[in-house]
PDB file of C-alpha atoms and ligand atoms in Angstrom:
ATOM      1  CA  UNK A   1      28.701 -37.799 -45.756  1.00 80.00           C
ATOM      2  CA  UNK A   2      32.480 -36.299 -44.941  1.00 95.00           C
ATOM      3  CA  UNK A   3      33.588 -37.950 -42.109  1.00 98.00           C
ATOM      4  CA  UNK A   4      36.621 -36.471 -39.433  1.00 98.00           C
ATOM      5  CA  UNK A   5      39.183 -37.828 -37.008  1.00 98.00           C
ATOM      6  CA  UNK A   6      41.917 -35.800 -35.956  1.00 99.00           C
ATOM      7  CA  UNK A   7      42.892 -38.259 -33.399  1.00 99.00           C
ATOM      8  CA  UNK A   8      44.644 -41.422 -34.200  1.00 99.00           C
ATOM      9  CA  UNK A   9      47.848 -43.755 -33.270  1.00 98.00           C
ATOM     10  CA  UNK A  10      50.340 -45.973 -35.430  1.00 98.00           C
ATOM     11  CA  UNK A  11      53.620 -47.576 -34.241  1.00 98.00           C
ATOM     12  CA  UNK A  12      55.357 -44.699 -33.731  1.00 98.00           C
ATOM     13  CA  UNK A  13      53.725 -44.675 -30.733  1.00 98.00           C
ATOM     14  CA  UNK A  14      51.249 -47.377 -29.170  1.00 98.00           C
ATOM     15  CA  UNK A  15      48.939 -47.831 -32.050  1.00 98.00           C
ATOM     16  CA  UNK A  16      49.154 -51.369 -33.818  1.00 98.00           C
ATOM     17  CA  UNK A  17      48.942 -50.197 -37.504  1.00 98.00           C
ATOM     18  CA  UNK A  18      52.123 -48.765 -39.434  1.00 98.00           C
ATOM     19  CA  UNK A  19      51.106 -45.109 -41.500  1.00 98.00           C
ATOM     20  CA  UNK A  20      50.331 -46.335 -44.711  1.00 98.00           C
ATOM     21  CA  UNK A  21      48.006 -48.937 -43.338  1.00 98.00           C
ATOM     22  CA  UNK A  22      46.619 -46.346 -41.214  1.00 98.00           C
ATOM     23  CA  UNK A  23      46.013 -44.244 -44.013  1.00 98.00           C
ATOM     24  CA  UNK A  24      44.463 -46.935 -45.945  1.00 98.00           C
ATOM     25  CA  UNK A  25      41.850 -47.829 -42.435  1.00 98.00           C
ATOM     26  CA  UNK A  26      41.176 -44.308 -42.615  1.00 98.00           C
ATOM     27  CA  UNK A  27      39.864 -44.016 -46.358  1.00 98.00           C
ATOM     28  CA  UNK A  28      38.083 -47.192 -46.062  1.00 98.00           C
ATOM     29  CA  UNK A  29      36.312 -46.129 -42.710  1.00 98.00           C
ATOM     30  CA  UNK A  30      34.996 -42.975 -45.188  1.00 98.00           C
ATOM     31  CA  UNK A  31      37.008 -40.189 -43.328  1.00 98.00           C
ATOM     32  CA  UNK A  32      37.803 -37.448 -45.074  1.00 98.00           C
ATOM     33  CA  UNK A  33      39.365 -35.170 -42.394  1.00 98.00           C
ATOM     34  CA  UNK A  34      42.140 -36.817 -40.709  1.00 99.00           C
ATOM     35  CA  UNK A  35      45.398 -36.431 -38.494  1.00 99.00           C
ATOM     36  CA  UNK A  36      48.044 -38.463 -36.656  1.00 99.00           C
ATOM     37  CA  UNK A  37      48.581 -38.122 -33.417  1.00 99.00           C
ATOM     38  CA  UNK A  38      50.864 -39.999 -31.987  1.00 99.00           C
ATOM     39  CA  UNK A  39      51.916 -39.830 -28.591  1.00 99.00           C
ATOM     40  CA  UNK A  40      54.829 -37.343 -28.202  1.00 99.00           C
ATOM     41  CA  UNK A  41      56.687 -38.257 -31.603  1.00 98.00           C
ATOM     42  CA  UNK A  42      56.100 -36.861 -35.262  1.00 98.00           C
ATOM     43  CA  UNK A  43      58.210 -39.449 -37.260  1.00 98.00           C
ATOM     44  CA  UNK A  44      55.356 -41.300 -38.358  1.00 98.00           C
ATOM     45  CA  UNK A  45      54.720 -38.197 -41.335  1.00 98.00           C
ATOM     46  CA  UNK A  46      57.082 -38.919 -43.429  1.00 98.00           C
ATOM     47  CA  UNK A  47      55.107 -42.292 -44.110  1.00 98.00           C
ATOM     48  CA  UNK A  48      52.053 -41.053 -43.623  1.00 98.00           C
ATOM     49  CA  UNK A  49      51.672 -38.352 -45.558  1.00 98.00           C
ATOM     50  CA  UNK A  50      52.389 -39.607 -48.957  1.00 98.00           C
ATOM     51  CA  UNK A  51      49.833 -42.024 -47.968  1.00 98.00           C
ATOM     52  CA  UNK A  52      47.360 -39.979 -47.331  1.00 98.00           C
ATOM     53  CA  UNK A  53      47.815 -37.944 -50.898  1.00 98.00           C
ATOM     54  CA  UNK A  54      47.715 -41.545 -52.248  1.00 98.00           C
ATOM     55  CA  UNK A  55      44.741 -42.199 -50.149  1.00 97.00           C
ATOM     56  CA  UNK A  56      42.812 -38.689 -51.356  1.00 98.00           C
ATOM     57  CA  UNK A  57      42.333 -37.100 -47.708  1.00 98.00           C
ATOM     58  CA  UNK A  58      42.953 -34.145 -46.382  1.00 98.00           C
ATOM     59  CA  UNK A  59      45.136 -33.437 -43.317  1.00 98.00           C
ATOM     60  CA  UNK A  60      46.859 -30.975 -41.029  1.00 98.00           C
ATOM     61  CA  UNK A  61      49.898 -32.478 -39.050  1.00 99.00           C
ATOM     62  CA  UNK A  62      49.192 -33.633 -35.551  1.00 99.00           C
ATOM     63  CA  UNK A  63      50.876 -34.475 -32.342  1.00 99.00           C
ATOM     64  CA  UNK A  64      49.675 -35.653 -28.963  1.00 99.00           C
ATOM     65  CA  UNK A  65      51.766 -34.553 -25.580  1.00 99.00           C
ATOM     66  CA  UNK A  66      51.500 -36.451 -22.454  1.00 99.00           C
ATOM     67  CA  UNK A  67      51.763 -34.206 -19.360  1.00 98.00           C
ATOM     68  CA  UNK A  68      52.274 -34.878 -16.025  1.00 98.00           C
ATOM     69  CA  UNK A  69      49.774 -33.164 -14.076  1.00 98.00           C
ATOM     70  CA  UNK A  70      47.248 -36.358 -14.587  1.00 98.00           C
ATOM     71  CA  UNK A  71      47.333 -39.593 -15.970  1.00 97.00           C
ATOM     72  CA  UNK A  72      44.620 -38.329 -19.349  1.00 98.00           C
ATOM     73  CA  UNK A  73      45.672 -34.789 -19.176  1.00 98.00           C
ATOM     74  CA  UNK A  74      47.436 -34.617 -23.272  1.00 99.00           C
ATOM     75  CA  UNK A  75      47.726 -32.037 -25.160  1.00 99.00           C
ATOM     76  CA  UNK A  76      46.748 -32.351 -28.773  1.00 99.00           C
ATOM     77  CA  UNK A  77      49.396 -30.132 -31.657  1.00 99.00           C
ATOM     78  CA  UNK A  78      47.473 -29.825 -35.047  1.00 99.00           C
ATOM     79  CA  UNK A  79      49.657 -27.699 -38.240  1.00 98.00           C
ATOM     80  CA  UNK A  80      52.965 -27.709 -36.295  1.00 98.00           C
ATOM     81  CA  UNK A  81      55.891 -27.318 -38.467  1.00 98.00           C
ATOM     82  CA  UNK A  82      57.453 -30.703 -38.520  1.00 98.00           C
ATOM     83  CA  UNK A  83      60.841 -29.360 -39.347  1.00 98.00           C
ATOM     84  CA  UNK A  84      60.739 -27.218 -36.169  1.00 98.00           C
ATOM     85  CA  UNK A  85      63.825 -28.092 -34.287  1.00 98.00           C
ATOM     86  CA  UNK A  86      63.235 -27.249 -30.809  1.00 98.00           C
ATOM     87  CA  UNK A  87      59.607 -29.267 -30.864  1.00 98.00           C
ATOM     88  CA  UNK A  88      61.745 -32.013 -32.140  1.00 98.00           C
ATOM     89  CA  UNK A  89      64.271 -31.501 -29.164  1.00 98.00           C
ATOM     90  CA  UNK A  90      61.479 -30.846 -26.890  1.00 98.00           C
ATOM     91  CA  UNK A  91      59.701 -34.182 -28.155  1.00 98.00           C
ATOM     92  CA  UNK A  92      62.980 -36.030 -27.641  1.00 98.00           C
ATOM     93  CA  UNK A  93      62.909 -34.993 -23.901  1.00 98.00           C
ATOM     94  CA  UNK A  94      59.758 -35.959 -23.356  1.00 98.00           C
ATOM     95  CA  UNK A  95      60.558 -39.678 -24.453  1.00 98.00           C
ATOM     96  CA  UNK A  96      63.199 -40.069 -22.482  1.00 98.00           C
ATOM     97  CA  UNK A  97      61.085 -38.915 -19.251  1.00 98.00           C
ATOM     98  CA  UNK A  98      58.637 -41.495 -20.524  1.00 98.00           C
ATOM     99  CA  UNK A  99      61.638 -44.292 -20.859  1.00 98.00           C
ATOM    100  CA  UNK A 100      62.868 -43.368 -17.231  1.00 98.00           C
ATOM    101  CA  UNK A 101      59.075 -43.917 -16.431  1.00 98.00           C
ATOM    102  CA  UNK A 102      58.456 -47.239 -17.695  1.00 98.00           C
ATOM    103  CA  UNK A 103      62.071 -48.644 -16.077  1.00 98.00           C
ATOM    104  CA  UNK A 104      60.481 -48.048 -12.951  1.00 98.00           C
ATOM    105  CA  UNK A 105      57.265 -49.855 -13.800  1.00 99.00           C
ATOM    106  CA  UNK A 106      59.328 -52.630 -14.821  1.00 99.00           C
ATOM    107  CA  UNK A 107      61.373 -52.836 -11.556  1.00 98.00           C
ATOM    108  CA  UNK A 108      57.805 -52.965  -9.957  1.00 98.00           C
ATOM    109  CA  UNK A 109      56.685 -55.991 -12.139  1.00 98.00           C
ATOM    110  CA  UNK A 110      60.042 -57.277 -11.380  1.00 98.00           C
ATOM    111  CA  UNK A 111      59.180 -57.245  -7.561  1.00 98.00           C
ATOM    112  CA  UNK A 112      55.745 -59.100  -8.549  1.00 98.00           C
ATOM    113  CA  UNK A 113      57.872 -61.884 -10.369  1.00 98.00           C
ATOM    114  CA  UNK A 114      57.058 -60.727 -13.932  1.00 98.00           C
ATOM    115  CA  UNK A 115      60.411 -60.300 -15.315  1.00 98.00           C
ATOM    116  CA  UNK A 116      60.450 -57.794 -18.514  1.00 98.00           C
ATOM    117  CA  UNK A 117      63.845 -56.009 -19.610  1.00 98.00           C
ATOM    118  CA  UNK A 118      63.714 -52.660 -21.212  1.00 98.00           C
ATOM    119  CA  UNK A 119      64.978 -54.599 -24.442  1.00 97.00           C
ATOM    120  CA  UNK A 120      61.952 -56.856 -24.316  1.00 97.00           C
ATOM    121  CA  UNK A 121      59.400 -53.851 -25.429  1.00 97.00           C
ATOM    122  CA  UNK A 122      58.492 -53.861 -29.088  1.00 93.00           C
ATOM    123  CA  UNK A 123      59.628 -50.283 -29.337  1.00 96.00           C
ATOM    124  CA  UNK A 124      62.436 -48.889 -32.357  1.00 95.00           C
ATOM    125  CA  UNK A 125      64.573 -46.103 -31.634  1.00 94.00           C
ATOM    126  CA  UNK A 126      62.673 -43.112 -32.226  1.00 97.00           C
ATOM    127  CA  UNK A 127      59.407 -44.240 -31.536  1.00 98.00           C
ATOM    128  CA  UNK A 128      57.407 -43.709 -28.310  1.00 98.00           C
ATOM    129  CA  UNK A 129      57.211 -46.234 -25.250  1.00 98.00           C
ATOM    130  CA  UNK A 130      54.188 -46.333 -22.924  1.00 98.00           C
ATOM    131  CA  UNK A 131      52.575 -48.544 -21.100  1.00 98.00           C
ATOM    132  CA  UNK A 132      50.525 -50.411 -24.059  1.00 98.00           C
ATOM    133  CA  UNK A 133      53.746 -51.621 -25.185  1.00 98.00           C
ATOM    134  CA  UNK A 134      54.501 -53.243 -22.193  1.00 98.00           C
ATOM    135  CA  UNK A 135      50.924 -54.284 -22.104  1.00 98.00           C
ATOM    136  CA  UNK A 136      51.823 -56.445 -25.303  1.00 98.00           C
ATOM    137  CA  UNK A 137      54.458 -58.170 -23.860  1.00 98.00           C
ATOM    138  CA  UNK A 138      52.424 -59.288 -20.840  1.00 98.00           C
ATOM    139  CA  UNK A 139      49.124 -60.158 -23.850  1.00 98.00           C
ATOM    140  CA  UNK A 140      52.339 -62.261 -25.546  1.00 98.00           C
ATOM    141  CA  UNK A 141      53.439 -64.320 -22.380  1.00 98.00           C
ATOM    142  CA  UNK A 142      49.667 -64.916 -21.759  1.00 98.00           C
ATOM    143  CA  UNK A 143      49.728 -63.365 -18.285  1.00 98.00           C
ATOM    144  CA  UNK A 144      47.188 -61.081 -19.469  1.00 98.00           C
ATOM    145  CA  UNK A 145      44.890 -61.270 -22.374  1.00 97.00           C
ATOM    146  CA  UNK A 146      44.089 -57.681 -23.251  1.00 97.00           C
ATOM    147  CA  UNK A 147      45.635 -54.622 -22.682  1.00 98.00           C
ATOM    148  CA  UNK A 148      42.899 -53.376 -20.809  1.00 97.00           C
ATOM    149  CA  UNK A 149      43.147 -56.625 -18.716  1.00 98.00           C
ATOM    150  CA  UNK A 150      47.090 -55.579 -18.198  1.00 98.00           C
ATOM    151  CA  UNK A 151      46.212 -52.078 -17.221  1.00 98.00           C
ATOM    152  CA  UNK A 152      43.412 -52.869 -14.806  1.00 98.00           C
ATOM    153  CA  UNK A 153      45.391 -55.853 -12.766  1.00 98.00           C
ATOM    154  CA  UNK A 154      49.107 -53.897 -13.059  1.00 98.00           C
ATOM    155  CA  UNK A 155      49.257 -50.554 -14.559  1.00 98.00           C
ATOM    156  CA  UNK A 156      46.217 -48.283 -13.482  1.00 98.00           C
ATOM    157  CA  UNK A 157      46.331 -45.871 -10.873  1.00 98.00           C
ATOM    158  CA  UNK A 158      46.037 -48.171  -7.808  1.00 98.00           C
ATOM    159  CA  UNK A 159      47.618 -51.259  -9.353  1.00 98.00           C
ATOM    160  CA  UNK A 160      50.646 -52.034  -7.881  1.00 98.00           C
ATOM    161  CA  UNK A 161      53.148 -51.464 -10.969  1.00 98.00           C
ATOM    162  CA  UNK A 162      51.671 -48.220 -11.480  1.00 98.00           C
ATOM    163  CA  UNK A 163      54.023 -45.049 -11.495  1.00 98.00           C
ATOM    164  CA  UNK A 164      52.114 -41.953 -12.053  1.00 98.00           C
ATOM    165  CA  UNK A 165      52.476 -39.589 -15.295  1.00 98.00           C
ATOM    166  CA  UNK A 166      56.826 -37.477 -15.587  1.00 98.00           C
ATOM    167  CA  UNK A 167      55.697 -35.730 -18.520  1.00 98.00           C
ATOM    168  CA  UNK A 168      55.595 -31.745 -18.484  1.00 98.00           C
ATOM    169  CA  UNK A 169      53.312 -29.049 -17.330  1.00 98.00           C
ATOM    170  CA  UNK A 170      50.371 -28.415 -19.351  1.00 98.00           C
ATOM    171  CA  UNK A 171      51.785 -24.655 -20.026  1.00 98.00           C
ATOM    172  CA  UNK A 172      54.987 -26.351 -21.036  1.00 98.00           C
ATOM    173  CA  UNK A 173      52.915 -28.832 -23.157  1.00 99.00           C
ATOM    174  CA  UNK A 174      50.717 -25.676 -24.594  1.00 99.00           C
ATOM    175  CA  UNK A 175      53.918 -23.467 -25.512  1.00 98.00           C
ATOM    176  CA  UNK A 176      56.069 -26.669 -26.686  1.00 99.00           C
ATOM    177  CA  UNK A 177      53.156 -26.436 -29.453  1.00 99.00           C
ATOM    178  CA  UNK A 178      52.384 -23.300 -30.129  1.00 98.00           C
ATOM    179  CA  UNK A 179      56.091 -21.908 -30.528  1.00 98.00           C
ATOM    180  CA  UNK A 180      56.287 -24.971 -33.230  1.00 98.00           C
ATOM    181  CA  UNK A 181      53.251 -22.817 -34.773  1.00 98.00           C
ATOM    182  CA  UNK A 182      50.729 -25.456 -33.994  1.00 98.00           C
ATOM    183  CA  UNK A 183      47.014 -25.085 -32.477  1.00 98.00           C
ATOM    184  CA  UNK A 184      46.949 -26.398 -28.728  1.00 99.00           C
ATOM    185  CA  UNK A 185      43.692 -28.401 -28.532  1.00 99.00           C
ATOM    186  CA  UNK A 186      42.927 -30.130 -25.210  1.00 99.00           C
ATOM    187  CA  UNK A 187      42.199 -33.884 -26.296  1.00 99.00           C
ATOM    188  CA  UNK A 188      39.150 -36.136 -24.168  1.00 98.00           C
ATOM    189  CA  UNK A 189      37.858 -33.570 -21.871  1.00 98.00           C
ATOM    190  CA  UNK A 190      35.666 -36.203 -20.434  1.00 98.00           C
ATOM    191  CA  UNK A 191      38.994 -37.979 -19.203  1.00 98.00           C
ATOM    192  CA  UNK A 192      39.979 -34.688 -17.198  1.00 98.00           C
ATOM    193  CA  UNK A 193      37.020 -33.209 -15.668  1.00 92.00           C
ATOM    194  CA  UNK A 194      38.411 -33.443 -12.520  1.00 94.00           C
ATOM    195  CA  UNK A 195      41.586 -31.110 -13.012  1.00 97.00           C
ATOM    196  CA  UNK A 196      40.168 -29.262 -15.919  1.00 98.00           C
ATOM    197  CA  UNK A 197      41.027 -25.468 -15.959  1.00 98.00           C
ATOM    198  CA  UNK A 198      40.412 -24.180 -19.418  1.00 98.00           C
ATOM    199  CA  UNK A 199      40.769 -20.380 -18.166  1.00 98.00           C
ATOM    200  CA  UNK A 200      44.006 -20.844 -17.029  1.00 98.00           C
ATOM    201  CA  UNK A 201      45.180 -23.094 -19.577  1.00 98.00           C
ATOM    202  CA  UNK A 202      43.242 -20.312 -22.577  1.00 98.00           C
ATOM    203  CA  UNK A 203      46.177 -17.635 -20.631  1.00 98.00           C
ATOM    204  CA  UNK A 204      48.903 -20.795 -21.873  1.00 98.00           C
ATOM    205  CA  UNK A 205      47.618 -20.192 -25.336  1.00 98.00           C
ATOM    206  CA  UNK A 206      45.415 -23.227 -25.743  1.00 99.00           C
ATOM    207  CA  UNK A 207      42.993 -22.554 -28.978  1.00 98.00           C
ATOM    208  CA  UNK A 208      40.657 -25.845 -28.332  1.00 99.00           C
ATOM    209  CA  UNK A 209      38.888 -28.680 -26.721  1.00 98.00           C
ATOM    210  CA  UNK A 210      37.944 -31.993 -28.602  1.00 99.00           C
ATOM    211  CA  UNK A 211      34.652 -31.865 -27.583  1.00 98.00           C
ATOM    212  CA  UNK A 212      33.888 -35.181 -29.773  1.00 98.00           C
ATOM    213  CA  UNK A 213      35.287 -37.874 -28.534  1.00 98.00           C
ATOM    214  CA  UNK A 214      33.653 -41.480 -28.341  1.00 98.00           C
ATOM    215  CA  UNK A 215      33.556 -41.717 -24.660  1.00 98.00           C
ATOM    216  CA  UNK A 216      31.397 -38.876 -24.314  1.00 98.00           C
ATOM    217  CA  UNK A 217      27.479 -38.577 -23.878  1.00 98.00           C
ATOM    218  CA  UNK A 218      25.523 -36.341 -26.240  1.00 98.00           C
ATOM    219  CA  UNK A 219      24.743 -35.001 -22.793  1.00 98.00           C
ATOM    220  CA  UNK A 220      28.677 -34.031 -22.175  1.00 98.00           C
ATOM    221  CA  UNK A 221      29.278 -33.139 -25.462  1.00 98.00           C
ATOM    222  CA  UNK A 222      26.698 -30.755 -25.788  1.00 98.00           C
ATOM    223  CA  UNK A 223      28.333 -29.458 -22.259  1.00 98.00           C
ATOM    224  CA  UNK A 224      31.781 -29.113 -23.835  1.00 98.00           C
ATOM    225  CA  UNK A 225      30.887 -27.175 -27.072  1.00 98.00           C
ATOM    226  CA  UNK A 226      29.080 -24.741 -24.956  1.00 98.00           C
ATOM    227  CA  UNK A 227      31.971 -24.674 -22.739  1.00 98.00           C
ATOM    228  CA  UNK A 228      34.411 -24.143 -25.278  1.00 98.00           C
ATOM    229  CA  UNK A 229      32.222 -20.992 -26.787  1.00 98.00           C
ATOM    230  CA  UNK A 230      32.472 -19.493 -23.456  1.00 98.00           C
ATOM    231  CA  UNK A 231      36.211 -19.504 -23.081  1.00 98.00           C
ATOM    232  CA  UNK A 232      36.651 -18.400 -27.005  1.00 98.00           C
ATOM    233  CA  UNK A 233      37.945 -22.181 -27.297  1.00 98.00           C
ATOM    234  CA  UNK A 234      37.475 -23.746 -30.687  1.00 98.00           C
ATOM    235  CA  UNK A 235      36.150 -27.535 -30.827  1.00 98.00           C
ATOM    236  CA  UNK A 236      37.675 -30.450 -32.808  1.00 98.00           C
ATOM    237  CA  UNK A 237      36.327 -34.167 -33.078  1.00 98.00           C
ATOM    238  CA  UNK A 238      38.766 -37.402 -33.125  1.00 98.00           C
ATOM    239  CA  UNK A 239      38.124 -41.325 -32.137  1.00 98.00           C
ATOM    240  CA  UNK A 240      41.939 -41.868 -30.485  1.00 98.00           C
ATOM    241  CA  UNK A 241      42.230 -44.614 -32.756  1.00 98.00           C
ATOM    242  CA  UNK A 242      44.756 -47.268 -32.023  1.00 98.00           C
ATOM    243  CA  UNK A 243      44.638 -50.068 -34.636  1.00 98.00           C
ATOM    244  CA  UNK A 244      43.241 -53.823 -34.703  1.00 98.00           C
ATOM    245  CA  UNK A 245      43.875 -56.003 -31.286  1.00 95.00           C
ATOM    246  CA  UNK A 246      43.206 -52.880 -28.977  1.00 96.00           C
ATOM    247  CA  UNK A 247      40.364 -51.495 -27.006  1.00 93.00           C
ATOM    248  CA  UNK A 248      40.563 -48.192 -29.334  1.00 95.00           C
ATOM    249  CA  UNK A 249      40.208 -50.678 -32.587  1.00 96.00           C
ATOM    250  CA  UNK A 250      37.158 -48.857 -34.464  1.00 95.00           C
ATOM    251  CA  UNK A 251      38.644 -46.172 -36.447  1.00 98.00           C
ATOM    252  CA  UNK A 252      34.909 -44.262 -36.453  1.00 97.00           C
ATOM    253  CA  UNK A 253      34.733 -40.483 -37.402  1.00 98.00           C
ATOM    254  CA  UNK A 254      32.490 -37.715 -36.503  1.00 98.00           C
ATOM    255  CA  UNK A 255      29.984 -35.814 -39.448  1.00 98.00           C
ATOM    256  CA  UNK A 256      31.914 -33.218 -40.842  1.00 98.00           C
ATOM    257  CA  UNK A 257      30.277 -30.005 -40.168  1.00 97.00           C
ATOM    258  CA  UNK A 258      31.723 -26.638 -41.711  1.00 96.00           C
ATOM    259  CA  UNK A 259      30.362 -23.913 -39.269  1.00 96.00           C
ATOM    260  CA  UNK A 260      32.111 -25.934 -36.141  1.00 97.00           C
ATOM    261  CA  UNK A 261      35.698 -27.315 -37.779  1.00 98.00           C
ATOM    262  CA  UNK A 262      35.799 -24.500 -40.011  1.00 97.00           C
ATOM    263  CA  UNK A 263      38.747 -23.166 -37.223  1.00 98.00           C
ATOM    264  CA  UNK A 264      40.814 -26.236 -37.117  1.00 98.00           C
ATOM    265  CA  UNK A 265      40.278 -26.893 -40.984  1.00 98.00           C
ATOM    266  CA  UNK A 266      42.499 -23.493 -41.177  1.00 98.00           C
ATOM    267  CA  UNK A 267      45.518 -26.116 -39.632  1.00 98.00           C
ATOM    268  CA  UNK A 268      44.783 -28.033 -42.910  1.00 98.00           C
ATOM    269  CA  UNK A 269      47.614 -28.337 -45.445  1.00 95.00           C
TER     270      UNK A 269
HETATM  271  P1  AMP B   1      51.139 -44.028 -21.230  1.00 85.68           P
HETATM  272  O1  AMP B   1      51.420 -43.311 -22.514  1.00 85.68           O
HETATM  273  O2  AMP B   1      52.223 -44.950 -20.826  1.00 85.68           O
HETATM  274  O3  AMP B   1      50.732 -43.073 -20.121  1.00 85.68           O
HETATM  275  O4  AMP B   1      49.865 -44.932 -21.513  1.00 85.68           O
HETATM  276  C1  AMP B   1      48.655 -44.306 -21.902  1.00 85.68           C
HETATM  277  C2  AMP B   1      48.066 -45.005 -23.097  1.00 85.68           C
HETATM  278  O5  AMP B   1      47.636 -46.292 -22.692  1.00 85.68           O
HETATM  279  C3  AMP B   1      46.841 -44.329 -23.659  1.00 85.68           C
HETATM  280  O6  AMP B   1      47.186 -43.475 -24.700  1.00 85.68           O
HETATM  281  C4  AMP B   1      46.022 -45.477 -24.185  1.00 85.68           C
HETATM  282  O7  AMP B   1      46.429 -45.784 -25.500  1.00 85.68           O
HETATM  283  C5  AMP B   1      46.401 -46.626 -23.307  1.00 85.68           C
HETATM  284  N1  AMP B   1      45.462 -46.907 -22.210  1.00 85.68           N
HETATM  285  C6  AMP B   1      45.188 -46.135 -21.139  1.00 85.68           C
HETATM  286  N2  AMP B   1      44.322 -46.732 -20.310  1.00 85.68           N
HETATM  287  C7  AMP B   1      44.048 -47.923 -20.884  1.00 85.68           C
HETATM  288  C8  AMP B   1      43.195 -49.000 -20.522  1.00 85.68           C
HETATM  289  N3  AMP B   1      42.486 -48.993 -19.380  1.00 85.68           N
HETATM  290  N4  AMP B   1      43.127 -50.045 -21.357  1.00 85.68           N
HETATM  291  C9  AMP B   1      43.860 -50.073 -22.503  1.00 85.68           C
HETATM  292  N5  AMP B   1      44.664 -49.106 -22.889  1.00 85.68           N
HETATM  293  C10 AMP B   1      44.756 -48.032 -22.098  1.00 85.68           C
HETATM  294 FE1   FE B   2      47.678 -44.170 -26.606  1.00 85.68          FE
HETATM  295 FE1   FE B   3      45.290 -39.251 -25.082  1.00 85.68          FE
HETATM  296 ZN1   ZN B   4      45.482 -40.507 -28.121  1.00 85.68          ZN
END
């Protein structure tokens, strides 16, 4: 049985495995069908890909953009042009809004007596910060013990180090993609239903939903591939796969089925 996941995150951004690991979790999880997604950054390719030839699978490139209209509302890229250089200057904005982001959520865990300079996160230049990574730093100095746990007592909306989501619009997100020559695919619907507008966002150009995702029922699943037919939407599947020592540490994979991916398999190298 093929297996896909179109949804997954190495240290270029806040997943724990480097690409050619990933790669490697990928083959030996069975999945045929795979992307990299990383949040708001595309230098993980250049390792991955190779690795993924070595590894026998077949990809399309991938991207995931953070927006700030909610705290889950991203916007999944799949068959951008890597070499595009305005996604890549539009991608470099983006981090820096999320840098300017996280200072503030460390002045607020300053204020709570947990000291943690920007210099502390585990983060390269040209990689991706978020929270996780700050997360891990609070996991390392035993304060918390997951990053769930981190997220929950300081991070989440509510929590008193929280800052809420700079990134851009969701049309800004959409466009950013699809002017690189990428597929705009909504990723975990589920996440969103609150401030879901798929008409509106179909006018932005957005081509999908990921209707398969492991936090939804059958129930809402079933709901979001009939959803996505009505609003000409195509559906994609992917397990937002973050590596060993996170909550999101079961690479998984959906059945690959040719009548529903046979749109996104068109993004496929
Ligand atoms: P950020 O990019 O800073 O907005 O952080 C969002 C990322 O944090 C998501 O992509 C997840 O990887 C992770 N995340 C969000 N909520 C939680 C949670 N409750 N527990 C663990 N990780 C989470
Ligand atoms: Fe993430
Ligand atoms: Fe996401
Ligand atoms: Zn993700």
């Amino acid at each position: 049985m093929a297996l896909i996941n179109l949804h997954n995150h190495s240290t270029f951004s806040d997943g724990t495995l480097e690409p050619a690991a990933l790669a490697r979790e990928a083959a030996r999880a069975g999945i045929k069908y795979f992307s990299l997604t990383d949040h708001d950054v595309t230098g993980g390719w250049e390792e991955m890909e190779p690795a993924l030839k070595q590894a026998g699978l077949a990809y399309c490139y991938g991207v995931e953009i953070s927006t700030g209209l909610h705290e889950n509302l991203h916007i999944l890229g799949y068959g951008i042009n890597l070499a595009d250089p305005d996604l890549a200057a539009s991608l470099v904005e983006f981090r820096g809004r999320r840098v300017a982001r996280i200072k503030k959520i460390l002045e607020l865990l300053g204020g709570l007596g947990i000291t943690i300079a920007f210099e502390d996160l585990p983060v390269p230049a040209n990689r991706t910060v978020g929270r996780p990574q700050v997360a891990d730093v609070m996991r390392a100095r035993k304060i918390v013990s997951t990053r769930s746990q981190a997220f929950k007592r300081y991070l989440a909306p509510g929590a008193p180090a929280y800052v809420g989501p700079n990134g851009p619009t969701v049309e800004e997100a959409i466009k950013t993609i699809k002017r690189a020559g990428g597929k705009a695919v909504l990723a975990h619907p589920g996440a969103v239903a609150k401030v879901l507008d798929l008409a509106a966002w179909k006018d932005f150009g957005l081509d999908g939903i990921e209707a398969y995702y492991p936090a939804h029922t059958g129930a809402a699943t079933r709901e979001f591939v009939s959803l996505a037919a009505r609003h000409g939407l195509f559906v994609t599947a992917g397990t937002d796969f973050h590596g060993p020592g996170t909550e999101r540490g079961n690479m998984g994979g959906f059945e690959f089925d040719e009548a529903q991916f046979s749109e996104i398999k068109k993004a496929f190298i």
